[in-house]
Short mmCIF file of C-alpha atoms in Angstrom, two decimals:
data_model
loop_
_atom_site.label_atom_id
_atom_site.label_comp_id
_atom_site.label_asym_id
_atom_site.label_seq_id
_atom_site.Cartn_x
_atom_site.Cartn_y
_atom_site.Cartn_z
CA UNK A 1 167.35 62.20 80.27
CA UNK A 2 167.77 60.40 83.59
CA UNK A 3 167.91 56.63 83.78
CA UNK A 4 165.07 54.92 85.61
CA UNK A 5 167.34 53.45 88.26
CA UNK A 6 168.92 56.75 89.30
CA UNK A 7 168.46 57.33 93.02
CA UNK A 8 166.80 60.42 94.42
CA UNK A 9 170.16 61.46 95.86
CA UNK A 10 171.62 61.28 92.34
CA UNK A 11 168.89 63.57 91.04
CA UNK A 12 169.59 65.94 93.94
CA UNK A 13 173.31 66.08 93.12
CA UNK A 14 172.65 66.54 89.40
CA UNK A 15 170.34 69.45 90.17
CA UNK A 16 172.90 71.05 92.49
CA UNK A 17 175.72 70.65 89.97
CA UNK A 18 173.67 72.09 87.12
CA UNK A 19 172.85 75.06 89.36
CA UNK A 20 176.58 75.64 89.89
CA UNK A 21 177.11 75.69 86.12
CA UNK A 22 174.20 78.11 85.70
CA UNK A 23 175.62 80.33 88.45
CA UNK A 24 178.97 80.50 86.68
CA UNK A 25 177.23 81.39 83.43
CA UNK A 26 175.35 84.11 85.27
CA UNK A 27 178.62 85.66 86.46
CA UNK A 28 179.93 85.67 82.89
CA UNK A 29 176.73 87.31 81.67
CA UNK A 30 176.93 89.98 84.38
CA UNK A 31 180.41 90.93 83.18
CA UNK A 32 179.51 91.05 79.49
CA UNK A 33 180.76 87.59 78.53
CA UNK A 34 177.41 85.85 77.98
CA UNK A 35 177.58 83.95 74.65
CA UNK A 36 181.10 85.31 74.22
CA UNK A 37 183.57 83.09 72.43
CA UNK A 38 185.62 82.79 75.64
CA UNK A 39 182.71 81.90 77.91
CA UNK A 40 183.17 78.16 77.43
CA UNK A 41 186.83 78.36 78.50
CA UNK A 42 185.90 80.25 81.66
CA UNK A 43 182.98 77.98 82.63
CA UNK A 44 184.73 74.68 81.91
CA UNK A 45 188.06 75.67 83.48
CA UNK A 46 186.54 77.11 86.67
CA UNK A 47 184.34 74.01 86.95
CA UNK A 48 187.43 71.84 86.48
CA UNK A 49 189.40 73.75 89.15
CA UNK A 50 186.57 73.29 91.64
CA UNK A 51 186.31 69.59 90.85
CA UNK A 52 190.07 69.08 91.21
CA UNK A 53 190.12 71.06 94.48
CA UNK A 54 187.41 68.86 96.00
CA UNK A 55 188.87 65.67 94.58
CA UNK A 56 192.20 66.50 96.20
CA UNK A 57 190.58 67.23 99.57
CA UNK A 58 188.55 64.03 99.43
CA UNK A 59 191.50 61.77 98.54
CA UNK A 60 193.94 63.17 101.13
CA UNK A 61 191.31 62.88 103.84
CA UNK A 62 191.06 59.16 103.04
CA UNK A 63 194.79 58.83 103.75
CA UNK A 64 195.18 61.25 106.66
CA UNK A 65 192.95 60.89 109.76
CA UNK A 66 194.48 64.18 110.93
CA UNK A 67 193.07 66.08 107.94
CA UNK A 68 189.81 64.12 107.92
CA UNK A 69 189.00 65.13 111.50
CA UNK A 70 190.28 68.72 111.27
CA UNK A 71 187.76 71.42 111.99
CA UNK A 72 189.51 73.70 109.52
CA UNK A 73 191.00 71.69 106.63
CA UNK A 74 192.82 74.71 105.17
CA UNK A 75 194.56 75.52 108.46
CA UNK A 76 195.42 71.89 109.22
CA UNK A 77 196.97 71.41 105.78
CA UNK A 78 198.93 74.67 106.05
CA UNK A 79 200.36 73.67 109.45
CA UNK A 80 201.32 70.15 108.39
CA UNK A 81 205.13 69.73 108.35
CA UNK A 82 206.61 69.91 104.85
CA UNK A 83 208.12 66.40 105.02
CA UNK A 84 204.78 64.93 106.05
CA UNK A 85 202.99 66.86 103.30
CA UNK A 86 205.39 65.59 100.62
CA UNK A 87 204.94 62.03 101.86
CA UNK A 88 201.17 62.48 101.61
CA UNK A 89 201.42 63.76 98.01
CA UNK A 90 203.66 60.82 97.07
CA UNK A 91 201.00 58.42 98.38
CA UNK A 92 198.34 60.35 96.47
CA UNK A 93 199.95 59.43 93.13
CA UNK A 94 197.67 60.20 90.18
CA UNK A 95 194.38 59.88 92.06
CA UNK A 96 194.10 63.68 92.18
CA UNK A 97 196.18 66.79 91.42
CA UNK A 98 198.95 67.68 93.86
CA UNK A 99 197.90 70.97 95.45
CA UNK A 100 199.74 73.22 97.87
CA UNK A 101 197.88 74.98 100.71
CA UNK A 102 197.92 78.30 98.84
CA UNK A 103 196.31 76.65 95.79
CA UNK A 104 193.14 75.56 97.58
CA UNK A 105 189.86 77.34 96.95
CA UNK A 106 189.52 78.29 100.61
CA UNK A 107 192.84 80.16 100.39
CA UNK A 108 191.59 82.11 97.37
CA UNK A 109 188.36 82.95 99.18
CA UNK A 110 190.24 84.16 102.28
CA UNK A 111 192.34 86.49 100.12
CA UNK A 112 189.70 87.64 97.65
CA UNK A 113 189.84 91.24 98.95
CA UNK A 114 193.59 91.54 98.45
CA UNK A 115 194.89 94.07 95.88
CA UNK A 116 195.42 92.65 92.41
CA UNK A 117 193.56 89.48 93.45
CA UNK A 118 192.79 88.44 89.87
CA UNK A 119 196.40 88.33 88.68
CA UNK A 120 198.37 87.33 91.79
CA UNK A 121 195.96 84.93 93.47
CA UNK A 122 193.40 83.73 90.91
CA UNK A 123 195.36 83.50 87.64
CA UNK A 124 198.58 82.81 89.53
CA UNK A 125 197.06 79.83 91.32
CA UNK A 126 195.67 78.27 88.14
CA UNK A 127 198.95 78.89 86.31
CA UNK A 128 200.99 77.18 89.04
CA UNK A 129 198.62 74.20 89.21
CA UNK A 130 199.06 73.74 85.44
CA UNK A 131 202.84 73.85 85.63
CA UNK A 132 203.20 71.63 88.69
CA UNK A 133 200.79 68.95 87.39
CA UNK A 134 201.89 69.05 83.76
CA UNK A 135 202.82 65.35 83.68
CA UNK A 136 199.42 64.34 85.06
CA UNK A 137 197.03 66.56 83.14
CA UNK A 138 198.62 68.14 80.08
CA UNK A 139 197.68 67.27 76.51
CA UNK A 140 200.51 66.89 74.02
CA UNK A 141 200.53 67.76 70.34
CA UNK A 142 202.02 65.62 67.58
CA UNK A 143 205.32 67.51 68.02
CA UNK A 144 205.42 66.52 71.70
CA UNK A 145 204.74 70.01 73.07
CA UNK A 146 202.44 70.08 76.11
CA UNK A 147 199.59 72.54 76.60
CA UNK A 148 198.60 74.46 79.71
CA UNK A 149 195.53 73.28 81.53
CA UNK A 150 194.27 76.74 82.48
CA UNK A 151 194.21 80.06 80.64
CA UNK A 152 194.65 83.39 82.43
CA UNK A 153 190.92 83.76 82.75
CA UNK A 154 190.83 87.30 84.14
CA UNK A 155 192.34 88.58 80.88
CA UNK A 156 189.06 87.83 79.10
CA UNK A 157 187.65 90.88 80.92
CA UNK A 158 188.84 93.76 78.74
CA UNK A 159 188.38 96.38 81.49
CA UNK A 160 191.24 95.81 83.99
CA UNK A 161 189.32 97.57 86.76
CA UNK A 162 186.65 94.84 86.66
CA UNK A 163 188.97 91.82 86.77
CA UNK A 164 189.27 91.50 90.55
CA UNK A 165 185.51 91.69 91.02
CA UNK A 166 184.93 89.17 88.24
CA UNK A 167 187.30 86.59 89.74
CA UNK A 168 185.94 87.24 93.23
CA UNK A 169 182.39 86.60 91.95
CA UNK A 170 183.50 83.25 90.45
CA UNK A 171 185.15 82.19 93.72
CA UNK A 172 182.03 83.14 95.70
CA UNK A 173 179.95 80.81 93.50
CA UNK A 174 182.41 77.94 93.99
CA UNK A 175 183.00 78.19 97.73
CA UNK A 176 179.44 77.30 98.75
CA UNK A 177 179.40 74.11 96.68
CA UNK A 178 181.16 70.77 97.30
CA UNK A 179 181.69 67.63 95.26
CA UNK A 180 183.09 65.73 98.25
CA UNK A 181 179.78 64.25 99.41
CA UNK A 182 179.25 63.01 95.86
CA UNK A 183 182.57 61.14 95.85
CA UNK A 184 181.71 59.43 99.14
CA UNK A 185 178.40 58.21 97.71
CA UNK A 186 179.99 56.87 94.50
CA UNK A 187 178.55 59.64 92.34
CA UNK A 188 178.52 58.07 88.89
CA UNK A 189 176.65 60.19 86.37
CA UNK A 190 179.14 62.74 85.12
CA UNK A 191 178.08 61.95 81.55
CA UNK A 192 174.85 63.81 82.34
CA UNK A 193 176.74 66.74 83.85
CA UNK A 194 179.32 66.84 81.07
CA UNK A 195 176.64 67.00 78.41
CA UNK A 196 174.88 69.79 80.30
CA UNK A 197 178.15 71.66 80.66
CA UNK A 198 178.92 71.68 76.93
CA UNK A 199 175.43 71.80 75.43
CA UNK A 200 175.47 75.55 74.75
CA UNK A 201 178.90 75.38 73.11
CA UNK A 202 178.26 72.52 70.69
CA UNK A 203 175.90 74.17 68.19
CA UNK A 204 178.48 74.26 65.41
CA UNK A 205 178.91 70.49 65.65
CA UNK A 206 182.64 70.89 65.73
CA UNK A 207 182.83 73.20 62.73
CA UNK A 208 185.12 71.69 60.14
CA UNK A 209 186.12 68.73 62.26
CA UNK A 210 182.90 66.78 62.90
CA UNK A 211 180.84 66.40 66.04
CA UNK A 212 182.05 66.73 69.60
CA UNK A 213 180.02 63.87 70.92
CA UNK A 214 178.15 60.90 69.57
CA UNK A 215 174.58 60.30 70.83
CA UNK A 216 174.76 58.30 74.04
CA UNK A 217 172.39 55.64 72.71
CA UNK A 218 174.75 54.87 69.81
CA UNK A 219 177.77 54.95 72.15
CA UNK A 220 176.12 52.57 74.63
CA UNK A 221 175.11 50.14 71.88
CA UNK A 222 178.64 50.11 70.46
CA UNK A 223 180.16 49.47 73.90
CA UNK A 224 177.61 46.78 74.83
CA UNK A 225 178.23 44.91 71.59
CA UNK A 226 182.02 45.11 71.80
CA UNK A 227 182.16 44.11 75.48
CA UNK A 228 179.81 41.23 76.19
CA UNK A 229 178.35 40.63 79.66
CA UNK A 230 180.29 37.42 80.12
CA UNK A 231 183.68 38.84 79.16
CA UNK A 232 186.32 39.38 81.83
CA UNK A 233 188.49 42.08 80.25
CA UNK A 234 191.68 43.28 81.92
CA UNK A 235 194.72 45.36 81.02
CA UNK A 236 193.58 46.37 77.54
CA UNK A 237 194.31 49.36 75.31
CA UNK A 238 191.39 51.39 73.95
CA UNK A 239 191.77 53.86 71.08
CA UNK A 240 189.76 56.46 69.21
CA UNK A 241 191.55 58.13 66.26
CA UNK A 242 188.92 60.91 66.03
CA UNK A 243 187.96 61.18 69.68
CA UNK A 244 186.04 64.45 69.90
CA UNK A 245 184.98 64.92 73.52
CA UNK A 246 185.30 61.20 74.20
CA UNK A 247 181.72 59.91 74.51
CA UNK A 248 182.60 56.64 72.76
CA UNK A 249 185.71 56.18 74.87
CA UNK A 250 183.86 56.85 78.13
CA UNK A 251 181.17 54.30 77.34
CA UNK A 252 183.51 51.47 76.45
CA UNK A 253 185.80 52.27 79.40
CA UNK A 254 182.81 52.03 81.76
CA UNK A 255 181.78 48.73 80.15
CA UNK A 256 185.28 47.29 80.64
CA UNK A 257 186.02 48.97 83.97
CA UNK A 258 188.14 52.11 84.35
CA UNK A 259 190.92 50.24 86.18
CA UNK A 260 191.10 47.55 83.51
CA UNK A 261 191.92 49.75 80.54
CA UNK A 262 194.16 52.53 79.26
CA UNK A 263 192.78 55.06 76.80
CA UNK A 264 194.60 56.50 73.80
CA UNK A 265 193.19 59.16 71.52
CA UNK A 266 193.92 61.60 68.73
CA UNK A 267 191.93 64.56 67.40
CA UNK A 268 192.88 67.57 65.33
CA UNK A 269 190.72 69.98 67.34
CA UNK A 270 192.20 71.74 70.38
CA UNK A 271 188.70 72.40 71.73
CA UNK A 272 187.78 68.72 71.48
CA UNK A 273 191.00 67.68 73.19
CA UNK A 274 190.31 70.03 76.08
CA UNK A 275 186.78 68.62 76.38
CA UNK A 276 188.17 65.09 76.38
CA UNK A 277 190.59 65.95 79.19
CA UNK A 278 187.72 67.25 81.30
CA UNK A 279 185.66 64.16 80.49
CA UNK A 280 188.50 61.84 81.53
CA UNK A 281 188.95 63.68 84.83
CA UNK A 282 185.23 63.59 85.58
CA UNK A 283 185.06 59.87 84.80
CA UNK A 284 187.97 58.68 86.94
CA UNK A 285 190.25 58.12 83.94
CA UNK A 286 192.89 60.73 84.65
CA UNK A 287 195.66 58.15 84.26
CA UNK A 288 195.03 58.20 80.49
CA UNK A 289 195.38 61.98 79.99
CA UNK A 290 199.07 61.72 78.95
CA UNK A 291 197.87 59.60 76.01
CA UNK A 292 195.66 62.35 74.54
CA UNK A 293 197.25 63.79 71.40
CA UNK A 294 196.14 66.88 69.51
CA UNK A 295 197.12 66.21 65.93
CA UNK A 296 196.21 65.00 62.46
CA UNK A 297 195.68 61.24 62.78
CA UNK A 298 195.67 60.60 59.04
CA UNK A 299 198.75 62.67 58.15
CA UNK A 300 200.84 62.34 61.32
CA UNK A 301 199.56 59.41 63.43
CA UNK A 302 201.15 59.33 66.87
CA UNK A 303 200.30 55.68 67.54
CA UNK A 304 201.05 54.18 64.14
CA UNK A 305 203.30 51.56 65.74
CA UNK A 306 200.85 50.69 68.53
CA UNK A 307 198.20 47.99 68.27
CA UNK A 308 194.93 48.26 70.19
CA UNK A 309 192.51 45.73 71.68
CA UNK A 310 189.41 47.94 71.28
CA UNK A 311 188.89 50.80 68.83
CA UNK A 312 185.79 52.98 68.69
CA UNK A 313 185.29 55.81 66.25
CA UNK A 314 182.78 58.21 64.76
CA UNK A 315 185.14 59.78 62.20
CA UNK A 316 184.37 62.80 60.02
CA UNK A 317 182.70 61.50 56.86
CA UNK A 318 183.61 64.24 54.37
CA UNK A 319 186.55 66.64 54.64
CA UNK A 320 188.88 68.41 52.25
CA UNK A 321 192.31 66.83 52.69
CA UNK A 322 193.58 67.79 49.23
CA UNK A 323 196.42 69.85 50.77
CA UNK A 324 198.17 66.72 52.02
CA UNK A 325 196.59 64.00 49.87
CA UNK A 326 199.81 63.44 47.89
CA UNK A 327 201.81 63.04 51.10
CA UNK A 328 199.62 60.05 51.98
CA UNK A 329 200.22 58.34 48.65
CA UNK A 330 203.72 57.14 49.51
CA UNK A 331 205.29 53.74 50.00
CA UNK A 332 205.48 54.29 53.76
CA UNK A 333 201.67 54.40 53.88
CA UNK A 334 200.95 51.47 51.55
CA UNK A 335 200.38 49.03 54.40
CA UNK A 336 198.14 51.42 56.36
CA UNK A 337 196.02 52.58 53.41
CA UNK A 338 196.01 49.15 51.80
CA UNK A 339 193.14 49.62 49.30
CA UNK A 340 193.88 53.18 48.28
CA UNK A 341 193.35 56.89 48.92
CA UNK A 342 190.34 58.82 47.58
CA UNK A 343 191.15 61.06 44.61
CA UNK A 344 190.71 64.84 44.64
CA UNK A 345 187.41 65.66 42.88
CA UNK A 346 187.30 68.46 40.30
CA UNK A 347 184.52 70.10 42.31
CA UNK A 348 183.42 70.03 45.96
CA UNK A 349 186.70 69.12 47.65
CA UNK A 350 184.85 69.29 50.96
CA UNK A 351 183.15 66.04 49.93
CA UNK A 352 186.35 64.00 49.94
CA UNK A 353 185.54 60.76 51.76
CA UNK A 354 188.10 60.97 54.56
CA UNK A 355 186.23 58.35 56.60
CA UNK A 356 187.56 55.69 54.20
CA UNK A 357 191.06 56.52 55.42
CA UNK A 358 189.94 56.26 59.05
CA UNK A 359 188.45 52.79 58.45
CA UNK A 360 191.71 51.57 56.92
CA UNK A 361 193.73 53.20 59.72
CA UNK A 362 191.56 51.43 62.31
CA UNK A 363 191.91 48.05 60.60
CA UNK A 364 195.68 48.55 60.50
CA UNK A 365 195.74 49.49 64.22
CA UNK A 366 193.94 46.41 65.61
CA UNK A 367 195.84 43.96 67.77
CA UNK A 368 195.74 40.22 67.06
CA UNK A 369 192.60 39.91 69.22
CA UNK A 370 191.33 43.39 68.35
CA UNK A 371 187.72 44.52 68.06
CA UNK A 372 186.32 47.75 66.64
CA UNK A 373 183.05 49.64 66.22
CA UNK A 374 182.98 52.36 63.57
CA UNK A 375 180.18 54.78 62.59
CA UNK A 376 179.96 55.07 58.78
CA UNK A 377 177.50 56.59 56.31
CA UNK A 378 175.02 53.86 55.39
CA UNK A 379 175.89 54.28 51.70
CA UNK A 380 179.22 52.63 52.48
CA UNK A 381 177.64 49.23 53.12
CA UNK A 382 176.19 48.87 49.60
CA UNK A 383 178.53 50.83 47.27
CA UNK A 384 179.10 48.67 44.21
CA UNK A 385 182.64 49.78 43.42
CA UNK A 386 185.59 51.87 44.53
CA UNK A 387 187.43 51.93 47.84
CA UNK A 388 184.19 51.24 49.74
CA UNK A 389 183.71 47.86 48.12
CA UNK A 390 187.41 46.99 48.39
CA UNK A 391 187.33 47.58 52.15
CA UNK A 392 184.21 45.42 52.55
CA UNK A 393 185.83 42.71 50.48
CA UNK A 394 188.98 42.82 52.61
CA UNK A 395 186.90 42.53 55.80
CA UNK A 396 185.14 39.42 54.49
CA UNK A 397 188.27 37.84 53.02
CA UNK A 398 190.12 38.39 56.32
CA UNK A 399 187.15 37.08 58.32
CA UNK A 400 186.95 40.24 60.43
CA UNK A 401 183.29 41.24 60.03
CA UNK A 402 181.14 40.42 63.04
CA UNK A 403 178.18 42.43 61.80
CA UNK A 404 176.53 45.74 60.94
CA UNK A 405 173.76 47.77 62.59
CA UNK A 406 171.98 50.31 60.37
CA UNK A 407 170.63 53.03 62.64
CA UNK A 408 167.39 55.06 62.32
CA UNK A 409 167.60 58.25 60.26
CA UNK A 410 168.28 61.47 62.19
CA UNK A 411 169.87 59.63 65.10
CA UNK A 412 172.34 62.54 65.01
CA UNK A 413 170.52 65.86 65.42
CA UNK A 414 173.01 67.84 63.34
CA UNK A 415 173.06 65.68 60.20
CA UNK A 416 170.47 63.94 58.07
CA UNK A 417 173.00 61.39 56.85
CA UNK A 418 171.87 57.83 57.57
CA UNK A 419 174.52 55.99 59.55
CA UNK A 420 175.46 52.39 60.22
CA UNK A 421 177.87 50.86 62.72
CA UNK A 422 180.48 48.37 61.53
CA UNK A 423 181.44 45.81 64.16
CA UNK A 424 184.85 44.25 63.49
CA UNK A 425 186.48 41.38 65.32
CA UNK A 426 189.68 39.64 64.26
CA UNK A 427 188.23 36.44 65.71
CA UNK A 428 184.77 36.79 64.17
CA UNK A 429 182.47 33.84 63.47
CA UNK A 430 182.27 33.83 59.67
CA UNK A 431 179.29 31.48 59.67
CA UNK A 432 177.12 33.77 61.78
CA UNK A 433 177.51 37.39 60.67
CA UNK A 434 174.69 39.61 62.00
CA UNK A 435 173.23 42.25 59.68
CA UNK A 436 170.63 44.45 61.35
CA UNK A 437 168.26 47.09 60.01
CA UNK A 438 167.15 49.16 63.03
CA UNK A 439 165.90 52.02 60.83
CA UNK A 440 162.26 51.52 61.88
CA UNK A 441 163.00 51.83 65.59
CA UNK A 442 162.96 54.98 67.68
CA UNK A 443 160.74 57.98 68.26
CA UNK A 444 161.09 61.30 66.43
CA UNK A 445 161.44 64.37 68.64
CA UNK A 446 162.14 68.02 67.86
CA UNK A 447 165.46 69.39 69.09
CA UNK A 448 165.77 73.09 68.29
CA UNK A 449 165.33 73.51 64.56
CA UNK A 450 166.16 69.86 63.88
CA UNK A 451 164.34 66.59 64.29
CA UNK A 452 166.11 63.71 65.98
CA UNK A 453 165.26 60.05 66.44
CA UNK A 454 165.60 58.78 70.02
CA UNK A 455 165.82 55.11 70.93
CA UNK A 456 164.13 53.91 74.10
CA UNK A 457 166.07 51.95 76.70
CA UNK A 458 164.15 48.84 75.64
CA UNK A 459 165.07 49.36 71.98
CA UNK A 460 168.74 49.84 72.85
CA UNK A 461 168.66 46.58 74.80
CA UNK A 462 166.86 44.79 71.96
CA UNK A 463 169.50 45.84 69.43
CA UNK A 464 172.30 44.71 71.74
CA UNK A 465 170.69 41.38 72.69
CA UNK A 466 169.69 40.43 69.15
CA UNK A 467 173.19 41.23 67.89
CA UNK A 468 175.13 39.50 70.66
CA UNK A 469 172.88 36.44 70.65
CA UNK A 470 173.08 36.26 66.83
CA UNK A 471 169.32 36.11 66.35
CA UNK A 472 167.39 36.38 63.10
CA UNK A 473 164.33 38.55 63.80
CA UNK A 474 161.75 39.25 61.11
CA UNK A 475 162.26 42.69 59.50
CA UNK A 476 165.07 43.49 61.96
CA UNK A 477 168.02 41.13 61.53
CA UNK A 478 169.49 38.29 59.52
CA UNK A 479 172.35 35.93 60.28
CA UNK A 480 174.41 35.15 57.19
CA UNK A 481 177.68 33.49 56.21
CA UNK A 482 180.69 35.07 54.56
CA UNK A 483 179.91 33.07 51.41
CA UNK A 484 176.39 34.51 51.26
CA UNK A 485 177.82 38.02 51.49
CA UNK A 486 180.23 37.29 48.65
CA UNK A 487 177.28 36.06 46.55
CA UNK A 488 175.54 39.43 47.13
CA UNK A 489 178.54 41.39 45.80
CA UNK A 490 179.76 42.01 49.37
CA UNK A 491 176.66 43.92 50.41
CA UNK A 492 176.37 44.52 54.17
CA UNK A 493 172.74 45.68 53.98
CA UNK A 494 170.32 43.51 55.96
CA UNK A 495 167.45 44.39 53.62
CA UNK A 496 169.09 42.56 50.73
CA UNK A 497 168.95 39.31 52.71
CA UNK A 498 165.41 39.52 54.09
CA UNK A 499 163.03 36.91 52.67
CA UNK A 500 160.28 38.24 50.41
CA UNK A 501 157.03 36.80 51.70
CA UNK A 502 153.92 36.40 49.53
CA UNK A 503 150.72 36.08 51.48
CA UNK A 504 148.04 33.77 50.06
CA UNK A 505 144.37 34.22 50.94
CA UNK A 506 141.90 31.38 50.34
CA UNK A 507 138.64 32.42 48.57
CA UNK A 508 135.70 30.47 47.11
CA UNK A 509 134.89 30.11 43.37
CA UNK A 510 131.98 32.54 43.77
CA UNK A 511 134.19 35.16 45.48
CA UNK A 512 136.78 34.74 42.71
CA UNK A 513 134.15 35.26 39.98
CA UNK A 514 132.79 38.34 41.75
CA UNK A 515 136.28 39.90 42.03
CA UNK A 516 136.98 39.19 38.35
CA UNK A 517 133.71 40.88 37.37
CA UNK A 518 134.64 43.91 39.46
CA UNK A 519 138.05 44.10 37.77
CA UNK A 520 136.45 43.72 34.31
CA UNK A 521 133.94 46.51 35.00
CA UNK A 522 136.69 48.80 36.27
CA UNK A 523 138.83 48.14 33.19
CA UNK A 524 135.91 48.81 30.81
CA UNK A 525 135.25 52.16 32.50
CA UNK A 526 138.92 53.10 32.22
CA UNK A 527 139.01 52.12 28.53
CA UNK A 528 135.89 54.15 27.80
CA UNK A 529 137.37 57.20 29.54
CA UNK A 530 140.56 56.72 27.55
CA UNK A 531 138.68 56.54 24.21
CA UNK A 532 136.74 59.70 25.05
CA UNK A 533 139.96 61.53 25.85
CA UNK A 534 141.51 60.35 22.54
CA UNK A 535 138.53 61.81 20.60
CA UNK A 536 138.69 65.14 22.41
CA UNK A 537 142.42 65.44 21.78
CA UNK A 538 141.94 64.76 18.01
CA UNK A 539 139.11 67.29 17.73
CA UNK A 540 141.12 69.97 19.46
CA UNK A 541 144.11 69.16 17.28
CA UNK A 542 142.04 69.77 14.10
CA UNK A 543 141.04 73.22 15.38
CA UNK A 544 144.62 74.41 15.50
CA UNK A 545 145.27 77.14 12.87
CA UNK A 546 148.39 78.85 11.67
CA UNK A 547 148.64 82.55 12.48
CA UNK A 548 151.22 84.43 10.38
#
């Protein structure tokens, strides 16, 4: 859905970019890879190569009048003296990948009819770019090993005789498209493009490891609440311990300003980590790619000794972690999991509440001025016992709860679980805690086989404004104190604090008498019907006979 203030040129560029994605999908389909498990890798990696190629060209042209004015960029770059080229790359820094002349798309296109094009030129180029830019763009695992940015894409074609033609077809789709004009016009809607790029590969909602992206409305609300309009935020660390494709991180980074923050993330899914890398590159946050970690945040946290200024998270709610549950229950983890670790149930291990560990991990990871927004199942905010209540109690006793927003049902298309957002702030105002019930907002739409609730732009703004301005709005929000929450057994549900209003209607003595007569007549009729039924039941009972 496009925002109202998007310019016509923006719409034009979005349309052109979506067409490029569709063209790449068409090539895959023509070579038998439509809906294949490897199609996403091919589409996303070829798209990424094209983006990086154009980003490089755009940035070096800003620094070199010689290249900017060249009639043939490829030729001018090839003929540039090596010393001058190295100086140019040093100035480029991490604004874009460092590409050699033979790694540019135009070079691939010029050599697309060469023998063994797929292996020597196409795969070879992507492989070399990965190796030579490993410090800029590679994702590391918990062990410290770094991945490769590009696979050998031609190998996904099982018939070797078709590989050259396949790679040539991909290059032909790329060469007639350019991102450069979009950079010059401050193209700023890659969230739309990213979502379009991954939409066909997100149907499993991340399989075992939760969703790949949080609805943008929820992400925008979380960012707008954490980063107020008046705040001047600089040089801060942002973290998501279950990052997925990074929608939450992108939104808060945009709210703060990409140059004012550094992103850190962890996620157990390789696919999610690769999506996040692409998202960071598209959103001018490449400098944070070295901080992406593929690993198990709960078992082997990479940033356990780092404290963060902003944390956002939509963690998996239920997940079987019985295989390593006992490893968590050690003295070394007592401070991190301060109120305990969920037990292993006798049945349904998949229902182990792993999100309770993520909440504790987030609380442990906040800096002295830290703030956090966490998506939780709404049942968490009212549970009367167990770890849930202990966490809520700790938040109130520490004075860290800024408020809660309970979202409409089906705000996530892939789950019917009602969700709420916890807003934490180590410097919260304990006399004005905002509890909001936004469950009645939104419009229900059908999305495939599922129904989803969509908030309007006005409703998003209303939620944000009411929360940040600490307003009490009838049937939407209340503003309470920490002591009031303690008196309600630490309930974070706005509904338990709403006033019950009894409406009185003035009537005359005659109207009162008439209503009483109507009630009396109705009651007499009901009593008569009841007596008649009693008689019929007794008569039928007497007719019952024993049959031997």
